[in-house]
Coordinates of C-alpha atoms in Angstrom, one line a residue:
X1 CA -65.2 -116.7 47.5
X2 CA -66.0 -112.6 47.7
X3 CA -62.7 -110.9 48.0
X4 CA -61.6 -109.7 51.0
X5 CA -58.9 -106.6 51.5
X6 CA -55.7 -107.9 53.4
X7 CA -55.0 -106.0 56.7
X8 CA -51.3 -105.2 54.6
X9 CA -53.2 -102.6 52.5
X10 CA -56.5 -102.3 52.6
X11 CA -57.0 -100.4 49.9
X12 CA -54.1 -100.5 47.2
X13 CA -55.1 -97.3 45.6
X14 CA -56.0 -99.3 41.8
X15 CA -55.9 -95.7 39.3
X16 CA -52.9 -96.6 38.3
X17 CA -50.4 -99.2 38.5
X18 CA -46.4 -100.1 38.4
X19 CA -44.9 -102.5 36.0
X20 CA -42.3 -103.8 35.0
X21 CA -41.0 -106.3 32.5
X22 CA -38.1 -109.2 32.4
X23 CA -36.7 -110.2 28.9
X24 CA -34.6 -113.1 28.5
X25 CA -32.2 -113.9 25.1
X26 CA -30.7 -115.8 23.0
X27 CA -26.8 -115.8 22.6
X28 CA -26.2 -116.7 19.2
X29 CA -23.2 -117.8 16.5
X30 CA -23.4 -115.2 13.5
X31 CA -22.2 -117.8 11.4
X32 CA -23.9 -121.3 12.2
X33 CA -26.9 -120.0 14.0
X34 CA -26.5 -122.0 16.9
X35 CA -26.3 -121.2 20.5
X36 CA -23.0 -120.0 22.2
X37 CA -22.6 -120.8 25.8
X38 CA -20.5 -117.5 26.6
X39 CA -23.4 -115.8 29.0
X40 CA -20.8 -115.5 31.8
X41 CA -18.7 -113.5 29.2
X42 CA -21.6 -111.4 28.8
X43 CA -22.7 -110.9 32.1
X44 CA -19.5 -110.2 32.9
X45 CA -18.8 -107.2 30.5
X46 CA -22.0 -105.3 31.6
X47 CA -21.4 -102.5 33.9
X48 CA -23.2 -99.8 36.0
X49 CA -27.2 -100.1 35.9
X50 CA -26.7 -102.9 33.2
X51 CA -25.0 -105.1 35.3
X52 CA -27.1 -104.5 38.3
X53 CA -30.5 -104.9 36.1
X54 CA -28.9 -108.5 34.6
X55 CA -29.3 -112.0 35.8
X56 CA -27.9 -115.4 35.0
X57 CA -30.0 -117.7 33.3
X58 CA -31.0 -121.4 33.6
X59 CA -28.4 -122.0 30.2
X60 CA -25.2 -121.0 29.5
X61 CA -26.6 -119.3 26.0
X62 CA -29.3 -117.2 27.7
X63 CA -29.0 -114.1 29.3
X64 CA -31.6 -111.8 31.2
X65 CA -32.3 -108.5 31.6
X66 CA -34.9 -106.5 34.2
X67 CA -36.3 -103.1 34.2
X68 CA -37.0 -101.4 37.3
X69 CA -40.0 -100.7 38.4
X70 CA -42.0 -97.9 35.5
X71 CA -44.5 -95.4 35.9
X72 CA -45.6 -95.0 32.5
X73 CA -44.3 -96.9 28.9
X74 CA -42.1 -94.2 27.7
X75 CA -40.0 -94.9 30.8
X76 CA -40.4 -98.7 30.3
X77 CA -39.7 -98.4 26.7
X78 CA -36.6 -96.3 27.4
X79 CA -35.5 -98.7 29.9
X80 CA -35.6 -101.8 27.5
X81 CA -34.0 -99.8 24.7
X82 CA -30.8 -99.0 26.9
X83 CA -30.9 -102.6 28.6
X84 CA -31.3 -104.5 25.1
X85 CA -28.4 -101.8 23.6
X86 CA -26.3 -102.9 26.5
X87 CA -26.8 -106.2 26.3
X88 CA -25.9 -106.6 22.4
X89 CA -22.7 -104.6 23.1
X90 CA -21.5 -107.3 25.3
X91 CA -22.8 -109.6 23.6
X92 CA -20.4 -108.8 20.2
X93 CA -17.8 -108.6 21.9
X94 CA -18.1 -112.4 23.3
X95 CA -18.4 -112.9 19.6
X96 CA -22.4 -114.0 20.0
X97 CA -25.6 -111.9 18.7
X98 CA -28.1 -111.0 21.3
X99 CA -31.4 -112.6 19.9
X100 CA -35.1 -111.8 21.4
X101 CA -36.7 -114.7 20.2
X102 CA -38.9 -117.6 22.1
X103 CA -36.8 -120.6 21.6
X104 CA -33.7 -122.3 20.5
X105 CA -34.1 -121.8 16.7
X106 CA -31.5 -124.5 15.1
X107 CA -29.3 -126.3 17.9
X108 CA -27.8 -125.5 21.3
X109 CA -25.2 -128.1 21.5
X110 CA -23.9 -127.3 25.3
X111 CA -26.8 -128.1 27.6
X112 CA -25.1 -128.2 31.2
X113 CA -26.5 -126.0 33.5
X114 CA -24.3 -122.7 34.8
X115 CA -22.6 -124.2 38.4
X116 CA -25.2 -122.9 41.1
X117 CA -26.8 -125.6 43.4
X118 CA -30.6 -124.6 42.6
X119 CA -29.6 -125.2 39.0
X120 CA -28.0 -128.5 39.8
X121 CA -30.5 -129.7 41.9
X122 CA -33.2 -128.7 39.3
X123 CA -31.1 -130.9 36.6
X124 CA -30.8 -133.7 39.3
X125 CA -35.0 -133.7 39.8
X126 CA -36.5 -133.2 36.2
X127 CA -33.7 -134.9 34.3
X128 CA -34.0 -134.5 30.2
X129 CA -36.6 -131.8 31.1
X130 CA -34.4 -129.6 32.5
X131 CA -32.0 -129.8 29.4
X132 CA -34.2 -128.8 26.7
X133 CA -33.0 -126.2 24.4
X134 CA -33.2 -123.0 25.5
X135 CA -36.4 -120.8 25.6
X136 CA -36.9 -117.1 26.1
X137 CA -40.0 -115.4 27.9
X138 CA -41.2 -111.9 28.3
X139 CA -42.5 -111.5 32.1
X140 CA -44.7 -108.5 33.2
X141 CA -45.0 -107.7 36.5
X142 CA -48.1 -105.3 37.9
X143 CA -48.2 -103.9 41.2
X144 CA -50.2 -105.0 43.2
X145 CA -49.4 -105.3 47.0
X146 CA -52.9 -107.1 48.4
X147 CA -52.2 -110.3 48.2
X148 CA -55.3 -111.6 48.2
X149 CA -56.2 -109.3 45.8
X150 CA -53.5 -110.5 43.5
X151 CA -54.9 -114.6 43.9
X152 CA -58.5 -113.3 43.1
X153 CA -56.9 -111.3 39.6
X154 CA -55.5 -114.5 38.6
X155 CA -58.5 -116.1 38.7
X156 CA -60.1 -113.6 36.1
X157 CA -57.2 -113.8 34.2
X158 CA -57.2 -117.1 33.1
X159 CA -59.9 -116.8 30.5
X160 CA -58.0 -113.5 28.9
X161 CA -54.4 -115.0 28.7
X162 CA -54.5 -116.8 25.7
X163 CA -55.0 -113.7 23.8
X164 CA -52.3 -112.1 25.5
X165 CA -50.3 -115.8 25.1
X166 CA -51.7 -115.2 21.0
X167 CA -50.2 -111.7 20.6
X168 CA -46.5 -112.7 21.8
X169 CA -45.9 -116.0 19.6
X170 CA -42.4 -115.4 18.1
X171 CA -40.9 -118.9 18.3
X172 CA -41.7 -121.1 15.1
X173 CA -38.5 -122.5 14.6
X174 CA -37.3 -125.8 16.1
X175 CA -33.8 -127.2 14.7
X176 CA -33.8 -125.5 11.6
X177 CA -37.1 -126.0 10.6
X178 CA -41.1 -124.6 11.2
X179 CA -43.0 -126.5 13.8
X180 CA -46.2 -125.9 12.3
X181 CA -47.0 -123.9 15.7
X182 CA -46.6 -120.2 16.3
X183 CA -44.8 -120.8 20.0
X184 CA -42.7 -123.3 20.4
X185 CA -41.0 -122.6 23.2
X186 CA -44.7 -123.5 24.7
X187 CA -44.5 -126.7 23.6
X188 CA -41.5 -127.3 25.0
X189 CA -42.4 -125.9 28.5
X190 CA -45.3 -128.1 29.0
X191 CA -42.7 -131.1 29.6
X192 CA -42.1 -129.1 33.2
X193 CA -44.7 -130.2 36.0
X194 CA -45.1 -126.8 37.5
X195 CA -45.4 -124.6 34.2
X196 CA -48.8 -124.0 32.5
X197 CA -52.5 -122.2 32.9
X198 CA -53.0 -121.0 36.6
X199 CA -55.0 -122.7 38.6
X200 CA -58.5 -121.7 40.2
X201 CA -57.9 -121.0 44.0
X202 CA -60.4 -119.5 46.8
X203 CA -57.8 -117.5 48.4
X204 CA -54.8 -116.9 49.2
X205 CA -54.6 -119.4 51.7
X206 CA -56.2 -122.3 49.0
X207 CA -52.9 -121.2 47.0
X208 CA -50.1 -121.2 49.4
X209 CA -51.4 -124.9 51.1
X210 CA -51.9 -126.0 47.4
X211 CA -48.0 -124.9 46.7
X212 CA -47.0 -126.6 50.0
X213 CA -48.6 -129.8 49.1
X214 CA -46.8 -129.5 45.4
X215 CA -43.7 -128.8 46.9
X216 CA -44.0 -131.7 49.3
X217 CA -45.2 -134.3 46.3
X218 CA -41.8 -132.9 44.9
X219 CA -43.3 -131.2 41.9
X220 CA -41.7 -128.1 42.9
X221 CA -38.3 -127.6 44.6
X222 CA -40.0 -124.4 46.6
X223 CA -42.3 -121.8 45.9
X224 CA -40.0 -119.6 43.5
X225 CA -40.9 -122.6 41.3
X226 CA -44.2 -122.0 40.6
X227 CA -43.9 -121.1 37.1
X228 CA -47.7 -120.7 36.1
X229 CA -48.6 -118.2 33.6
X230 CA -50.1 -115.8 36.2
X231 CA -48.9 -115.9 39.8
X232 CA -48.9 -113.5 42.5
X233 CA -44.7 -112.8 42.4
X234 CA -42.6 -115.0 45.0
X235 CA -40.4 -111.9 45.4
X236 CA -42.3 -108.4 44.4
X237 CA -45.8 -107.0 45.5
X238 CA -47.0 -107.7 41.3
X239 CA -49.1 -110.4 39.9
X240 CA -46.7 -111.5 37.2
X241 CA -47.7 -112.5 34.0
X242 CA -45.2 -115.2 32.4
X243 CA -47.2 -116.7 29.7
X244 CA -45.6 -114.8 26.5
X245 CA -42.4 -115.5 24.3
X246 CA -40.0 -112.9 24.2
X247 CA -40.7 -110.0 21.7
X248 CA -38.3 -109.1 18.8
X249 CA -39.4 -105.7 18.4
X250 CA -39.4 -103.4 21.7
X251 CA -42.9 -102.1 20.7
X252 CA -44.6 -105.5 20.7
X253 CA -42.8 -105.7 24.4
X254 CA -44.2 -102.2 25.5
X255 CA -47.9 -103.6 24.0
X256 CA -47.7 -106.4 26.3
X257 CA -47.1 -104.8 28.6
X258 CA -49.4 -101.7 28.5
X259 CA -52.2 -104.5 27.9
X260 CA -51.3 -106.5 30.9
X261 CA -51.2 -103.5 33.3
X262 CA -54.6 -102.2 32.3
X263 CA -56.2 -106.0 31.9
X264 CA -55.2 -106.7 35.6
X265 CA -56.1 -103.0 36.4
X266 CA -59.8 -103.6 35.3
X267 CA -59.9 -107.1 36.7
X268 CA -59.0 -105.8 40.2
X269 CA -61.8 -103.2 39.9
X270 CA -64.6 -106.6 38.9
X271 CA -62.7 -108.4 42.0
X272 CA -63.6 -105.6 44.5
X273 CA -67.2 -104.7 42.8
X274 CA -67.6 -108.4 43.9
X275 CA -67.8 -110.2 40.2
X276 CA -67.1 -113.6 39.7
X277 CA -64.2 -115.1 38.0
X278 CA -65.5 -117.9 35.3
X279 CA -64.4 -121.1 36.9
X280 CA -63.3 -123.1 33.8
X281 CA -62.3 -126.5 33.7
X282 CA -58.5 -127.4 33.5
X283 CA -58.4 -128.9 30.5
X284 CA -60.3 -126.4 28.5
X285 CA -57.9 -123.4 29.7
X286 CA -55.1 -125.8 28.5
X287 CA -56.5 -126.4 25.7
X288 CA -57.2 -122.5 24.8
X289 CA -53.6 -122.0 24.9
X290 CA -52.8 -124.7 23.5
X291 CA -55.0 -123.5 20.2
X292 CA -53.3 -119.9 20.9
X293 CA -49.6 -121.6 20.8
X294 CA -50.0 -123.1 17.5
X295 CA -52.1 -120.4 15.7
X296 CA -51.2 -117.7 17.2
X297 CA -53.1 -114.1 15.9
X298 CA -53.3 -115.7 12.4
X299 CA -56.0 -118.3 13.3
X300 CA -58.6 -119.1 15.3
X301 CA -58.5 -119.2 19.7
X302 CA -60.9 -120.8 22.3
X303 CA -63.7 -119.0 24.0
X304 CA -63.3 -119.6 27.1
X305 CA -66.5 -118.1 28.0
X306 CA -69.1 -119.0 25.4
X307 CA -67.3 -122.1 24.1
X308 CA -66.5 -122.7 20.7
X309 CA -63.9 -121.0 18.5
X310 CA -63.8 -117.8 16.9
X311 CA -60.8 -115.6 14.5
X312 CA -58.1 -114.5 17.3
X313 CA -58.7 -110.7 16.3
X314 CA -61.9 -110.9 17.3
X315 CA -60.7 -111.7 20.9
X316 CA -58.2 -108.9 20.6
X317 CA -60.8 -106.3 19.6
X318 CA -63.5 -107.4 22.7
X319 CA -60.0 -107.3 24.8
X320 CA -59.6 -103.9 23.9
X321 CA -63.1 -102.9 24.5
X322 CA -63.1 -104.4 27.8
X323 CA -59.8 -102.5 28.8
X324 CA -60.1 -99.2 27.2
X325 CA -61.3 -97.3 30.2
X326 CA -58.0 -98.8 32.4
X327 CA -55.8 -97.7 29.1
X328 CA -57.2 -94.2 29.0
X329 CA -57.1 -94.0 33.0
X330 CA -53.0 -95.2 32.5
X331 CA -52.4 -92.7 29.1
X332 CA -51.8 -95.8 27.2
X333 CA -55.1 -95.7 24.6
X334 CA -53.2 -94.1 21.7
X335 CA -50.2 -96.4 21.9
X336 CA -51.8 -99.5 22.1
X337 CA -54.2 -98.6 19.5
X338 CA -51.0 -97.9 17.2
X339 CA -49.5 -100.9 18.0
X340 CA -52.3 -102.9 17.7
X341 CA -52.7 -101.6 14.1
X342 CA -48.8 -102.4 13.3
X343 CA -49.4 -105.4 14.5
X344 CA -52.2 -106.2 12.5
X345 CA -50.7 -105.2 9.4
X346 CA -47.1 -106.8 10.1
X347 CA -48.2 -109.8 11.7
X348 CA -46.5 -111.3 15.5
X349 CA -43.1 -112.2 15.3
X350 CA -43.9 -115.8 14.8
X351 CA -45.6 -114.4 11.4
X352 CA -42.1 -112.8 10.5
X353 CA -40.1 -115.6 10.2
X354 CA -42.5 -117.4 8.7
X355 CA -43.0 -114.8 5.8
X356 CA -38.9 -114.6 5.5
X357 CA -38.5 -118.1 5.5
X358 CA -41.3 -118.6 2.9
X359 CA -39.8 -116.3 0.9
X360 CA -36.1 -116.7 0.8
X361 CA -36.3 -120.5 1.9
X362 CA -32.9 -120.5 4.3
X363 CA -33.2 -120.0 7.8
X364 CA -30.3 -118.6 7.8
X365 CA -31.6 -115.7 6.4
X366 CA -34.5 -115.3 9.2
X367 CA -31.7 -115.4 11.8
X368 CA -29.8 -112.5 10.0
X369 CA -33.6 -110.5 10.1
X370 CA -34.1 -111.3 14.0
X371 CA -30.5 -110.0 14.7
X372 CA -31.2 -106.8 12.9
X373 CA -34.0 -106.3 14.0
X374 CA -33.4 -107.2 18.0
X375 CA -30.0 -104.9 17.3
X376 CA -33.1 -102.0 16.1
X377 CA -34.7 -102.1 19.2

């Protein structure tokens, strides 16, 4: 279906574009390595911009922090710095490490959910699901205020976010031990009806009567449930892009994030020039990130477009050369370029455990390097 501009905004001027990022974390025991359920300690002990920009999470051993809404990644970056400091401040002194890291890594005993109704009634529909260790996302919201717009980008975006899904793996660990995939706390999500690839909708319209119909089968409580990796937001003028793990290091955070901006940037401009989105089966998306959960950059991912498989860098370098004119348009180009060559040299965060756990063989020990090196950032 050709795009059409909403009467809202007619033309959202696309040069450049807002964003914005959520981080959630881990609340762990320095000494066992196990989750501590003292996130109302935490959240409590914030103050000023801190505790405005904080949020209470679906477990008692998670917290989360937002930025406001960012110009350019220096103020982002800046933003996440003073939020993480914050946040591991309070953190200490509830006698828990803040942890950026994609899921549970050894054992979170206390599974109730914190005392809110939504987060009762979510317990009371999914059961088991919803009591699941804990798990830790990075979301990045773009601005975006055409709706319609922001449906059609999610389209196009379905065939990219694997790579972006590939660059943020940083969750390995699963009760003490690898899980032989680079995102675990992707794994785990699949158990949850409404998480997972986007969907392919004509409109707008085709996406809020297909919510109200999941809604009504009682798949979803209401629309803030719509957890797919790309959605137009249920509460900001941004698509939102939800598919990543949590980032260690602020820079791979900032990357993400500077990649997602200009990637839904240059979609928006194919959307208006009138170009297709590839309208791939269901299972094959699933299956792409599927492939880009368990190998993460250190393997192979699905092409999406040609079929067939090729080494994930190779998606990450046609990504880039896709994007670059958005990047240079944003003043992004030499950062990401920099990061991307860190990156490529140091590995994901997923890679990081995995080479401190092959070489010191204790887990223990790759807990004490994701505390430092969250406590860095």
């Amino acid at each position: 279906m050709a795009y059409r501009p909403t009467a809202v905004d007619t033309a959202p001027d696309l040069s450049t574009l807002t964003l914005g990022v959520e981080e959630e974390y881990l609340l762990l025991d320095p000494d066992s390595g196990r989750n501590l359920p003292v996130a109302d300690r935490v959240l409590a002990a914030l103050s000023g911009t801190a505790r405005d920009q904080s949020r209470q999470e679906f477990r008692h051993s998670m917290v989360e922090m937002v930025t406001p809404v960012c110009a350019d990644l220096t103020e982002l970056r800046a933003h996440l710095v003073a939020l993480r400091r914050s946040a591991a401040e309070a953190a200490t002194a509830a006698g828990a490490r803040l942890v950026a890291v994609g899921a549970t890594p050894v054992a979170e005993p206390h599974r109730t959910v914190p005392d809110e109704p939504r987060y009762h009634a979510m317990s009371r529909r999914y059961g088991p699901v919803a009591h699941d260790p804990a798990v830790c996302g990075c979301h990045v919201h773009v601005g975006l205020p055409d709706r319609e717009l922001a449906v059609q980008v999610c389209n196009h975006l379905r065939v990219w976010l694997p790579v972006v899904q590939a660059i943020t793996t940083n969750s390995p660990l699963h009760d003490g031990y690898d899980t032989g995939h680079a995102s675990w706390r992707s794994m785990q999500l699949e158990r949850w009806p409404s998480i997972g690839p986007t969907p392919y909708f004509d409109s707008a319209a085709d996406y809020d009567r297909t919510v109200d119909e999941l809604i009504a089968a009682g798949i979803m409580l209401d629309a803030a449930m719509v957890y797919w990796y790309a959605r137009p937001s249920s509460a900001y003028p941004t698509v939102e892009v939800r598919v990543g793990d949590v980032c260690t290091e602020v820079d791979d955070a900032v990357l993400v994030a500077a990649l997602v901006r200009s990637l839904v940037a240059t979609l928006a401009d194919d959307v208006r020039a009138g170009v297709d989105a590839p309208n791939v089966r269901d299972c094959l998306v699933a299956a792409a990130h599927w492939r880009a959960a368990h190998d993460g950059l250190d393997g192979e991912l699905i092409d999406l477009r040609a079929g067939g498989t090729r080494p994930a860098w190779a998606f990450v370098d046609e990504l880039m050369a896709v994007i670059a004119p958005a990047l240079l348009r944003h003043g992004d180009l030499g950062y990401v370029l920099a990061q991307l060559a860190r990156l490529r040299r140091d590995g994901t965060g997923a890679t990081r455990q995995r080479q401190v756990l092959a070489r010191d063989g204790d887990v223990r020990l790759v807990l004490d390097d994701l505390i430092t090196r969250t406590a860095a950032s």
